[in-house]
Tab-separated table of C-alpha atoms and ligand atoms in Angstrom:
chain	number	residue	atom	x	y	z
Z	1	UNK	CA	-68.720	-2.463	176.733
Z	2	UNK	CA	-70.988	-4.500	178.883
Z	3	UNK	CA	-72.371	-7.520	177.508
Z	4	UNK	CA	-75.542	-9.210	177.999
Z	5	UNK	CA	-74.053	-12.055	180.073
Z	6	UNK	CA	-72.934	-9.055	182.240
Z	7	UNK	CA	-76.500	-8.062	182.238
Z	8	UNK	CA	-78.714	-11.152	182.736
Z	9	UNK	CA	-79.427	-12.931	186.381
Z	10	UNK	CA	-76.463	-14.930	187.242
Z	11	UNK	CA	-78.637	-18.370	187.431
Z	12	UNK	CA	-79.463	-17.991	183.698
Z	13	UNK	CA	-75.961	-18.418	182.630
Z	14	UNK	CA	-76.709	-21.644	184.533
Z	15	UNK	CA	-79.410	-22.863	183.653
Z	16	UNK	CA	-79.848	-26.279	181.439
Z	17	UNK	CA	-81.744	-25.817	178.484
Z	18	UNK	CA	-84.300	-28.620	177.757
Z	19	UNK	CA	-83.373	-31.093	175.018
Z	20	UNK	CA	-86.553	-32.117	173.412
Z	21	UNK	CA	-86.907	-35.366	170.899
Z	22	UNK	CA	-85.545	-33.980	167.597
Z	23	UNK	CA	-87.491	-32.958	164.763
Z	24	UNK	CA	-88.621	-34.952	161.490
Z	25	UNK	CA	-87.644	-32.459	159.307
Z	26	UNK	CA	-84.097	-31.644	160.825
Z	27	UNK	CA	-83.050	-35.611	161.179
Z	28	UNK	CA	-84.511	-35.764	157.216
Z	29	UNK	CA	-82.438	-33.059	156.401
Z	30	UNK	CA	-78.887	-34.042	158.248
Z	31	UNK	CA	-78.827	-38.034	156.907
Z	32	UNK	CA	-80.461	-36.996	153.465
Z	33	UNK	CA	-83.915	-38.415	153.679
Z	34	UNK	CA	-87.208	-36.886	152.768
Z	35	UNK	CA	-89.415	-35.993	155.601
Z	36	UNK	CA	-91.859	-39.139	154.921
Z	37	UNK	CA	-88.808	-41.680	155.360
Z	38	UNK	CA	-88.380	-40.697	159.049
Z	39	UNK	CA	-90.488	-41.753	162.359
Z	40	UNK	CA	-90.104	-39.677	165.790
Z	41	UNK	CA	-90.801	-42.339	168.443
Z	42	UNK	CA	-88.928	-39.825	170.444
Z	43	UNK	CA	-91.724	-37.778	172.506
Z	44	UNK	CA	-94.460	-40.445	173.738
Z	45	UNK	CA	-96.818	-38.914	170.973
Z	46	UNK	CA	-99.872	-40.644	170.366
Z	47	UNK	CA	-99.083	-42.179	167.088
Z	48	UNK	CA	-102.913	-42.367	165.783
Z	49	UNK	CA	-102.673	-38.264	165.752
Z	50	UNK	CA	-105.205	-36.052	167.191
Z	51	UNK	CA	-108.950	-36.562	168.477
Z	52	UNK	CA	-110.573	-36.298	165.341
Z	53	UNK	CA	-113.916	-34.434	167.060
Z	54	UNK	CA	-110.768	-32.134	168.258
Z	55	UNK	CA	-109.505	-31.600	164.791
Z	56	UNK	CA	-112.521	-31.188	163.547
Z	57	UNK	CA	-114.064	-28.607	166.241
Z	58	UNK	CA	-110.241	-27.017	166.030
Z	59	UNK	CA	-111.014	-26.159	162.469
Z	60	UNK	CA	-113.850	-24.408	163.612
Z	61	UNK	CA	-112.503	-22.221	165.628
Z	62	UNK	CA	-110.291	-20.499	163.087
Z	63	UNK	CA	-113.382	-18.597	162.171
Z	64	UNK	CA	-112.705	-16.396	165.085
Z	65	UNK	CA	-109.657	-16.130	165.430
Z	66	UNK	CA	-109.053	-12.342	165.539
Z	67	UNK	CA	-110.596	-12.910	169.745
Z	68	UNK	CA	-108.181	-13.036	172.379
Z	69	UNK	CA	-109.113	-16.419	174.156
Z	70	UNK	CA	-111.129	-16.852	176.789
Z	71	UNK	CA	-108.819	-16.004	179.987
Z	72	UNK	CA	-110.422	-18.516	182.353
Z	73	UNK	CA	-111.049	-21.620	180.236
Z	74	UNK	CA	-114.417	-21.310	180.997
Z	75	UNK	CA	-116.032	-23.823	179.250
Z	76	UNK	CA	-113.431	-26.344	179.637
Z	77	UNK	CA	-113.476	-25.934	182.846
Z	78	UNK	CA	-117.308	-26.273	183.553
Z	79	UNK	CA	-116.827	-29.310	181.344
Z	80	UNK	CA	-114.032	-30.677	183.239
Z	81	UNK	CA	-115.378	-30.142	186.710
Z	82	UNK	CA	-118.669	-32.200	185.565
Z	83	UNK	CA	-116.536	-35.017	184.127
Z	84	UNK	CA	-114.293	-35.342	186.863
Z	85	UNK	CA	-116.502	-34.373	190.006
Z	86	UNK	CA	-114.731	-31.435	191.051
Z	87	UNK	CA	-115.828	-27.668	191.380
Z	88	UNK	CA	-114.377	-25.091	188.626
Z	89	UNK	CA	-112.822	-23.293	191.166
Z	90	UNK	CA	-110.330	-26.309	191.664
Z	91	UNK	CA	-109.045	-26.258	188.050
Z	92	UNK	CA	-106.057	-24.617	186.596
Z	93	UNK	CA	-105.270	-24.813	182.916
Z	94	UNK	CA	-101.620	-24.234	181.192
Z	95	UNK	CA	-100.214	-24.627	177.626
Z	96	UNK	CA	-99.096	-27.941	178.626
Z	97	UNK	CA	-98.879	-29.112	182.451
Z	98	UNK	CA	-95.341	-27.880	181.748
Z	99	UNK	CA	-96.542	-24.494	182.067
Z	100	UNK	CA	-98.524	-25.223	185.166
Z	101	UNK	CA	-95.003	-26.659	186.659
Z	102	UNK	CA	-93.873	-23.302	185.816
Z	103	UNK	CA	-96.519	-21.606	187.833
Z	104	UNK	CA	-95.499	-23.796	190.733
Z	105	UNK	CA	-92.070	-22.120	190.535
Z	106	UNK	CA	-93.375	-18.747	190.329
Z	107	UNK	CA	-95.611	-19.070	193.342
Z	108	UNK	CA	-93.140	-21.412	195.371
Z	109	UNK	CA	-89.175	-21.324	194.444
Z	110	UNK	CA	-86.829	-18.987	195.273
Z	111	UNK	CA	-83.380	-19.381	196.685
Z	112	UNK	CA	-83.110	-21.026	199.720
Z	113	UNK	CA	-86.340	-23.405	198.656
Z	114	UNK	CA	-85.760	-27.217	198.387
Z	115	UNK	CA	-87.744	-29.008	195.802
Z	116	UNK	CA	-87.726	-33.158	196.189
Z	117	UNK	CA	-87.989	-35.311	193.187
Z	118	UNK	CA	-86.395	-38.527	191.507
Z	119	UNK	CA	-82.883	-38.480	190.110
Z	120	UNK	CA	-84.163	-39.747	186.870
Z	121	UNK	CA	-87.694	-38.064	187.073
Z	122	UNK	CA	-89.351	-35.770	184.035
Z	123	UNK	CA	-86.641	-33.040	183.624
Z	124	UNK	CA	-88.898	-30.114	183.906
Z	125	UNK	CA	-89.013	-30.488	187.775
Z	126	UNK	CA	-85.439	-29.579	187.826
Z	127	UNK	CA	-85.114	-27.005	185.116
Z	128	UNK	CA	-88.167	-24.830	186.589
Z	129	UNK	CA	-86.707	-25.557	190.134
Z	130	UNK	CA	-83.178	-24.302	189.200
Z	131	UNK	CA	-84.495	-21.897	186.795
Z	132	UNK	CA	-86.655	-20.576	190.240
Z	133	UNK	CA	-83.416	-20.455	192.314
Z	134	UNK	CA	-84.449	-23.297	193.516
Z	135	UNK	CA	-82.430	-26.573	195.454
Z	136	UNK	CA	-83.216	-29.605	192.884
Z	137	UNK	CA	-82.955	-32.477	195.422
Z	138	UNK	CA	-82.994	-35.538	193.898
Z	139	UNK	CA	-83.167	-39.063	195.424
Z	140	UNK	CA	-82.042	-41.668	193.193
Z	141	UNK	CA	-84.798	-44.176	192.003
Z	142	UNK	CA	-84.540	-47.584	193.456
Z	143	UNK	CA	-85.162	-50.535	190.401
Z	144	UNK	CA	-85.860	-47.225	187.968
Z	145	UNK	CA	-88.584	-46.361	190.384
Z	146	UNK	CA	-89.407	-43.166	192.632
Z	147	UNK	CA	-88.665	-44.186	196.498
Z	148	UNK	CA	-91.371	-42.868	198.374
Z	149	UNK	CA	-89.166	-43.391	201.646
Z	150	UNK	CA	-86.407	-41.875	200.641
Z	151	UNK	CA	-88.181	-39.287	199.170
Z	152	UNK	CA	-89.561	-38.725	202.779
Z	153	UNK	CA	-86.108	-38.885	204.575
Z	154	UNK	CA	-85.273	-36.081	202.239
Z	155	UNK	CA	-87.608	-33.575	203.352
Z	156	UNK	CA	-86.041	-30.914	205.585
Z	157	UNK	CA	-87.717	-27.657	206.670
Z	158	UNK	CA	-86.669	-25.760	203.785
Z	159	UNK	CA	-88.957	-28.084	201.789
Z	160	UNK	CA	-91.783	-26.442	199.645
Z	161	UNK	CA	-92.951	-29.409	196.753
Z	162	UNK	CA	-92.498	-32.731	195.907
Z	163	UNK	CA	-92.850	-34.007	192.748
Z	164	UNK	CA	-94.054	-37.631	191.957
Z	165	UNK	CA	-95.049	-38.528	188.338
Z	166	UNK	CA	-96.469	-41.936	187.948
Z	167	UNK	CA	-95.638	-43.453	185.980
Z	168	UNK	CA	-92.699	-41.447	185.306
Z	169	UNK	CA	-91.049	-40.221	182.661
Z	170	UNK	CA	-88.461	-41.991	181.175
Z	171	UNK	CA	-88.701	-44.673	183.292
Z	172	UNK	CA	-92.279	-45.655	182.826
Z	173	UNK	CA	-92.640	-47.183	186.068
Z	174	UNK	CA	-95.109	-46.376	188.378
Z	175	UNK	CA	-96.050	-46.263	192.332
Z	176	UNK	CA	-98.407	-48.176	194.284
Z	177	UNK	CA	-101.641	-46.139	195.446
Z	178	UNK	CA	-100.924	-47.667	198.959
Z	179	UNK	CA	-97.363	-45.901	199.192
Z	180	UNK	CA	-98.639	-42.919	197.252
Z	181	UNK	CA	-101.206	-42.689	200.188
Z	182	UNK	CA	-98.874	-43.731	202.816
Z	183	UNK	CA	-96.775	-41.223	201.577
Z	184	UNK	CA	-99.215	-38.157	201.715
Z	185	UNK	CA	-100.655	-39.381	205.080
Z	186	UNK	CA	-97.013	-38.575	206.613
Z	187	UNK	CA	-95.946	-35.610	204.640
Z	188	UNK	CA	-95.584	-32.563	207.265
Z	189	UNK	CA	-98.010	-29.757	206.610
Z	190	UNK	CA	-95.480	-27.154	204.543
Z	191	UNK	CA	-95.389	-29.586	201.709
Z	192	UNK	CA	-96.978	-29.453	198.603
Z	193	UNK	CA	-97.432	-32.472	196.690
Z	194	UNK	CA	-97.255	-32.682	192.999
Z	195	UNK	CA	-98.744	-35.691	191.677
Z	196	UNK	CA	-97.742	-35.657	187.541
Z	197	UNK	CA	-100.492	-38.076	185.691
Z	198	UNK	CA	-99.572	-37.507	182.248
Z	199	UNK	CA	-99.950	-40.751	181.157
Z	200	UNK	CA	-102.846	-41.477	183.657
Z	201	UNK	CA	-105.382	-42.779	180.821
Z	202	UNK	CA	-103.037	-45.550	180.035
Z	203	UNK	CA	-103.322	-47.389	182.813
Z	204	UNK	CA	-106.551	-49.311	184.882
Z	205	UNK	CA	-107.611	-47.750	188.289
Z	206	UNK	CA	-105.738	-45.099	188.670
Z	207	UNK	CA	-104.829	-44.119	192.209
Z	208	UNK	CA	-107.550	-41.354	193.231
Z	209	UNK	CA	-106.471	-38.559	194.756
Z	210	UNK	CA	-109.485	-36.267	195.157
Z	211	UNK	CA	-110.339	-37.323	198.478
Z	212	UNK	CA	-107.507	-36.454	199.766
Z	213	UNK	CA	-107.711	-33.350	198.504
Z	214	UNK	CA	-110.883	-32.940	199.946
Z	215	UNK	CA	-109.726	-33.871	203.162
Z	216	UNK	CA	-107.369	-30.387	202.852
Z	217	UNK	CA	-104.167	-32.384	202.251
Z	218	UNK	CA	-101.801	-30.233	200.081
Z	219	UNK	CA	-101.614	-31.793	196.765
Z	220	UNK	CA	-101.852	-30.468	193.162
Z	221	UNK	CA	-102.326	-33.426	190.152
Z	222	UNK	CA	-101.628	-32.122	186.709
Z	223	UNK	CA	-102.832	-33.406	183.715
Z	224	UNK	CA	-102.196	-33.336	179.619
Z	225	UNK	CA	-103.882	-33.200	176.515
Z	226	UNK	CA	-100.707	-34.067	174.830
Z	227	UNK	CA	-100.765	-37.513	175.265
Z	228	UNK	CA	-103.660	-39.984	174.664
Z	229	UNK	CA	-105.867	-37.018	173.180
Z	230	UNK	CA	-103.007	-36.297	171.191
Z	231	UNK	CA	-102.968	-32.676	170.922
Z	232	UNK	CA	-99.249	-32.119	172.191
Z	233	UNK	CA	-98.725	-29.332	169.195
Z	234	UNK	CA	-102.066	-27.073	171.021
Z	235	UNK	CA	-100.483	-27.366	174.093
Z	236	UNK	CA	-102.932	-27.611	176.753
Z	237	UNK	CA	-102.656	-29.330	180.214
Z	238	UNK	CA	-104.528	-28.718	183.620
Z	239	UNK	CA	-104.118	-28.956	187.026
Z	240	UNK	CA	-106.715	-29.932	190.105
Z	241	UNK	CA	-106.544	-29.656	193.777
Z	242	UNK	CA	-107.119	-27.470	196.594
Z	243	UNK	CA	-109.347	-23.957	195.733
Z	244	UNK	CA	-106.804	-21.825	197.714
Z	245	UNK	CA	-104.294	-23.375	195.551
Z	246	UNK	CA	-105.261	-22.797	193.026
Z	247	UNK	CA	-106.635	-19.087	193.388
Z	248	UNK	CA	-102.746	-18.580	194.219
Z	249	UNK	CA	-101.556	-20.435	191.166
Z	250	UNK	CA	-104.274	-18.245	189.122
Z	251	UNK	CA	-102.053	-14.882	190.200
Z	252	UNK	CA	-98.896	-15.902	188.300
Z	253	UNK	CA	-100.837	-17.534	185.076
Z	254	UNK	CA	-100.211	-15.325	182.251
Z	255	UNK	CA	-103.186	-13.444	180.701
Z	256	UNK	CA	-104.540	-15.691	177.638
Z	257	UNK	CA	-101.731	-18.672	178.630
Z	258	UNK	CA	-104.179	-21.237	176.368
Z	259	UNK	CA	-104.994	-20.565	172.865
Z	260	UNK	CA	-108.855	-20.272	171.385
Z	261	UNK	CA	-107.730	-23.521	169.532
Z	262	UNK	CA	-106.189	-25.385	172.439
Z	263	UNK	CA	-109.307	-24.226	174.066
Z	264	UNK	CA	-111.875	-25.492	171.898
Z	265	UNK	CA	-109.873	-28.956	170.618
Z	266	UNK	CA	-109.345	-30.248	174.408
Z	267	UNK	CA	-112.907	-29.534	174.645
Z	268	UNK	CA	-113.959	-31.560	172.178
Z	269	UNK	CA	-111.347	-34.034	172.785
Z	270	UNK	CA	-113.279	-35.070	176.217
Z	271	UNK	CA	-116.563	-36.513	174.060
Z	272	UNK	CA	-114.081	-38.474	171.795
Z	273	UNK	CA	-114.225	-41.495	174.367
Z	274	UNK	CA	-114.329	-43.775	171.579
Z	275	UNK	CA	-111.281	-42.387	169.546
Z	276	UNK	CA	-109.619	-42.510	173.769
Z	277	UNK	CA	-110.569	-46.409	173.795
Z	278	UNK	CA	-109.175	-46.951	170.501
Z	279	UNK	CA	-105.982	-45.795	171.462
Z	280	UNK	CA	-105.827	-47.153	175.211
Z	281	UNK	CA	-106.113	-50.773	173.274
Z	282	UNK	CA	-103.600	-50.088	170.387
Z	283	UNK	CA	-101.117	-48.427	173.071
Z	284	UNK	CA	-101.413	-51.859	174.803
Z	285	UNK	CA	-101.370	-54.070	171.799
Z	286	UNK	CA	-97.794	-51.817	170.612
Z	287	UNK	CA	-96.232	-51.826	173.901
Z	288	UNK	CA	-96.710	-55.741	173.675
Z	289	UNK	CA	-95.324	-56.106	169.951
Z	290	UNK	CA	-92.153	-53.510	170.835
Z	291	UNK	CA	-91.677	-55.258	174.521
Z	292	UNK	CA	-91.558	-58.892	172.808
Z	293	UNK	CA	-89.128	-57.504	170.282
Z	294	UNK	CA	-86.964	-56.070	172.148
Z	295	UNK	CA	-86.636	-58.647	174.667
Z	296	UNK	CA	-86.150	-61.193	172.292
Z	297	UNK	CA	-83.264	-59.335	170.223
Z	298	UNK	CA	-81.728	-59.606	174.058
Z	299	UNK	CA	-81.818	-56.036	175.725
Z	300	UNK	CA	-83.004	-55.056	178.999
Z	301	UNK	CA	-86.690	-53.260	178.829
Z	302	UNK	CA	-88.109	-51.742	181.866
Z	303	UNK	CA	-91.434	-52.633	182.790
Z	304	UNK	CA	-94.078	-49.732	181.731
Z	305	UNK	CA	-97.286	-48.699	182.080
Z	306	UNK	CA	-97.348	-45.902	179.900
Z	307	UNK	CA	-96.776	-45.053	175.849
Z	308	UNK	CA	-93.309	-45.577	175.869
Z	309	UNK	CA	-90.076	-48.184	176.887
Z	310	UNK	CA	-87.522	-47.542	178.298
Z	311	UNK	CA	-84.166	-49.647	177.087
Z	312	UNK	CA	-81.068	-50.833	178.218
Z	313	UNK	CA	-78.153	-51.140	175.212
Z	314	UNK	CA	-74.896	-51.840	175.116
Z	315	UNK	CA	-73.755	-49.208	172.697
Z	316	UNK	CA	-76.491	-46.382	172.695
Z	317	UNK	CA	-75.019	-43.213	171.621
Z	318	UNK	CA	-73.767	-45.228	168.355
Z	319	UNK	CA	-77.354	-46.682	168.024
Z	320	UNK	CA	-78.718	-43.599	168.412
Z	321	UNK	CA	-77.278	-42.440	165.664
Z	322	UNK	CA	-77.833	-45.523	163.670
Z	323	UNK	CA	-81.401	-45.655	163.848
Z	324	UNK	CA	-81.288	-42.041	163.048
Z	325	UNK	CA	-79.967	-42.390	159.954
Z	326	UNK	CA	-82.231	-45.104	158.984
Z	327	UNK	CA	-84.824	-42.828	159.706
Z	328	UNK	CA	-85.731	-43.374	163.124
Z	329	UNK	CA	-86.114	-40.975	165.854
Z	330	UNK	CA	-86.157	-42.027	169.025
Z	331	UNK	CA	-84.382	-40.033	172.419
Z	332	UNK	CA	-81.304	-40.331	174.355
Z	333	UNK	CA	-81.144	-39.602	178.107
Z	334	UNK	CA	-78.329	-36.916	178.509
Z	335	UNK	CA	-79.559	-35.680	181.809
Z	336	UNK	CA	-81.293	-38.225	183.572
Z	337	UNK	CA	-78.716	-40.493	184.959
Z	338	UNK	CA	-79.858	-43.029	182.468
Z	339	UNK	CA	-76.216	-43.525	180.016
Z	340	UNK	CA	-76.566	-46.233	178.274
Z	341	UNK	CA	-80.567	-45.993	178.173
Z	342	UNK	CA	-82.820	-45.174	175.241
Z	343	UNK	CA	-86.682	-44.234	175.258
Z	344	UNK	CA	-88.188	-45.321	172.598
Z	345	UNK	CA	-92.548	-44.470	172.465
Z	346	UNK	CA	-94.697	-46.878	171.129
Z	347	UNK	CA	-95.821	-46.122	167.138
Z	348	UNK	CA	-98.228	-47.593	164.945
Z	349	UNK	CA	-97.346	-51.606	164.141
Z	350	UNK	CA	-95.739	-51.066	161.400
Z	351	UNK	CA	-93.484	-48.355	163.040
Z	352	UNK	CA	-92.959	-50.129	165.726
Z	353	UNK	CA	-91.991	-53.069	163.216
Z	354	UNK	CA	-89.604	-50.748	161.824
Z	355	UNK	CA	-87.133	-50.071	164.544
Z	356	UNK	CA	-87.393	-53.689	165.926
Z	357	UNK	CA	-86.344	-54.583	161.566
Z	358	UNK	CA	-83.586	-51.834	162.274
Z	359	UNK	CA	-82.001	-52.980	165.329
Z	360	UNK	CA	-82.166	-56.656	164.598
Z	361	UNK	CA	-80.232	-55.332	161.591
Z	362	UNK	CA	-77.779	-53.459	163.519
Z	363	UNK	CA	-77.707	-56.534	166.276
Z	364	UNK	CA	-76.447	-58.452	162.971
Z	365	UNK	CA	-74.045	-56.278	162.001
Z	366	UNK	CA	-72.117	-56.079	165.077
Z	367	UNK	CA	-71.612	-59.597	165.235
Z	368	UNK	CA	-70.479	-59.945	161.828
Z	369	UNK	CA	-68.068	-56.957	162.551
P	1	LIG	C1	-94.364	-36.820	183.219
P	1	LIG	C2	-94.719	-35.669	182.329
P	1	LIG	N1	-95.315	-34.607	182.862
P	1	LIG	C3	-95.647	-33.544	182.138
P	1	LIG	C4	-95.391	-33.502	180.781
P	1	LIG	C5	-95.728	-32.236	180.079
P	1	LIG	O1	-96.539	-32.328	179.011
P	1	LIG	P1	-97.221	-31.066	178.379
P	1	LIG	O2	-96.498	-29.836	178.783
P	1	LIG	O3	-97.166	-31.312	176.920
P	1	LIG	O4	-98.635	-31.076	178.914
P	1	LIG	C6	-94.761	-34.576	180.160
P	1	LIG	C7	-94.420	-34.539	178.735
P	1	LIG	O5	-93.713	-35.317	178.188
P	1	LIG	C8	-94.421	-35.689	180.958
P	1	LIG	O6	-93.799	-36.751	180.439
């Protein structure tokens, strides 16, 4: 009898399956804690929670639930455009940028296709890529960040996208706007640039891009809600560039992709500029408490600019599971060319308090051992 194996596309039996940061109520439940005892510092959530206007207009929405969504995002997208001086026509939205990565692959990889990004880049690049049928080509990072040069040597004729996030994911580094310019100024015309700002709103002056869209480069920038808004659990993202672009993009979005709810919190989530300060300044005043810690216990942190660190350790699979079952969650980098690495996101003070208290403890330990 035929099984499914025998059935499926060959490159599924191939393809990686993403390891998110594990769950509070799974870690609680394997090292016999209640839910409350444990902290996930394992996704770059914003710690503060939601947008409360988000919540709040979120709530709202449940009245009408029974309605299918609106398929366009219209009024995020007239909202959006006016906020961020571009036309509606040059916005895409996804259930998460992740989906909108996925919409990349569906327009643009198939086998044969070469995608560029960084060896220890956000994984999703490389799962959608392979996942596509894809070539993943990555260069390795140079001091944990993406080499723009090499990045260019690597482009062939068989290229279709590169991916940049800045700052990445783990890494938390970043690129210059100089090379980032540089960079787009030389790419050949069959590339499409994919400029991943996730964690854009933590950092000053962000490099600009929109003019060089509007000069017809070929560049996409994508865009979350699940990160300083703090809506990660709606899942909505969106992406801006080029109108042909996206009209192309719009042909392999599935019907309804972002819920009423996403919908309606992200909308509200763009007049909550106050709640946005708030947590710019605490993000800044956490990465500070955790960075000092950390360095001053002795281990290597990586210079970030967004919600999270990234950390060198001696032992990290056994502190992995250490801080686990103390009750802290944060993620290991199986994947990313990183062994030996942990991320750890920034929390509230007295999380972030916490795991320094923990591995202080376990720094103890070992040399008592
Ligand atoms: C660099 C980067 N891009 C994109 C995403 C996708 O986020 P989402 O799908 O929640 O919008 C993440 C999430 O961690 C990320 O780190």
């Amino acid at each position: 009898m035929l099984t499914y194996n025998d059935l499926v596309k060959p490159s599924v039996l191939e393809q990686p399956i993403y390891q998110p940061g594990r769950p509070i109520e799974l870690v609680a439940l394997e090292f016999g804690l209640t839910p409350n005892e444990v902290i996930k510092l394992a996704s770059n959530e914003n710690p503060l929670g939601g947008s409360p206007k988000a919540l709040e207009a979120a709530k709202e929405t449940l009245a009408s639930i029974a309605y299918y969504p609106e398929n366009d995002c219209y009024f995020l997208r007239e909202k959006l455009a006016r906020i961020r001086n571009l036309v509606p026509e040059q916005l895409i939205f996804g259930a998460g940028s992740n989906e909108i990565i996925q919409m990349l692959g569906h327009a643009f990889i198939e086998p044969g296709i070469d995608v560029i990004m960084g060896k220890s880049a956000f994984i999703s690049y490389k799962l959608f890529t392979l996942l596509f049928g894809g070539n993943a080509i990555e260069v390795p990072l140079i001091d944990y960040t993406h080499d723009l040069k090499g990045m260019a040597k690597a482009i062939t004729s068989n290229t279709k996208l590169v991916f940049l996030p800045s700052p990445n994911n783990p890494t938390g580094t970043w690129n210059e706007e100089i090379d980032i310019f540089n960079f787009i100024h030389e790419m050949p015309d069959h590339i499409i640039f994919v400029y991943d700002e996730a964690y854009v709103e933590y950092i000053n002056n962000p490099p600009d891009l929109k003019p060089l869209i509007a000069a017809g480069k070929k560049i996409i920038c994508l865009r979350t809600f699940s990160k300083i808004y703090g809506l990660a659990g709606f899942r909505v993202g969106y992406g801006y560039g080029n109108v042909e672009l996206i009209d192309l993009l719009n042909r392999v979005r599935p019907p309804f992709n972002v819920s009423s709810i996403a919908q309606t919190a992200a909308l509200a989530a763009l007049d909550d500029n106050e709640y946005i300060e708030k947590c710019r300044v605490f993000n800044q005043l956490g990465m500070k408490q955790l960075e000092e810690g950390l360095t001053s216990l002795g281990y290597e942190v990586i210079p970030s600019r967004a919600n999270f660190l990234l950390v060198r350790f001696q032992n990290s699979d056994n502190l992995y599971q250490y801080l686990q079952a103390k009750g802290v969650i944060v993620r290991p980098l199986k994947g990313y060319d990183l062994e030996g690495h942990l991320r750890i996101s920034v929390g509230t003070e007295e999380q972030n308090y916490r795991v320094l208290s923990i591995l202080d403890e376990y720094e103890n330990k070992r040399m008592t051992e």
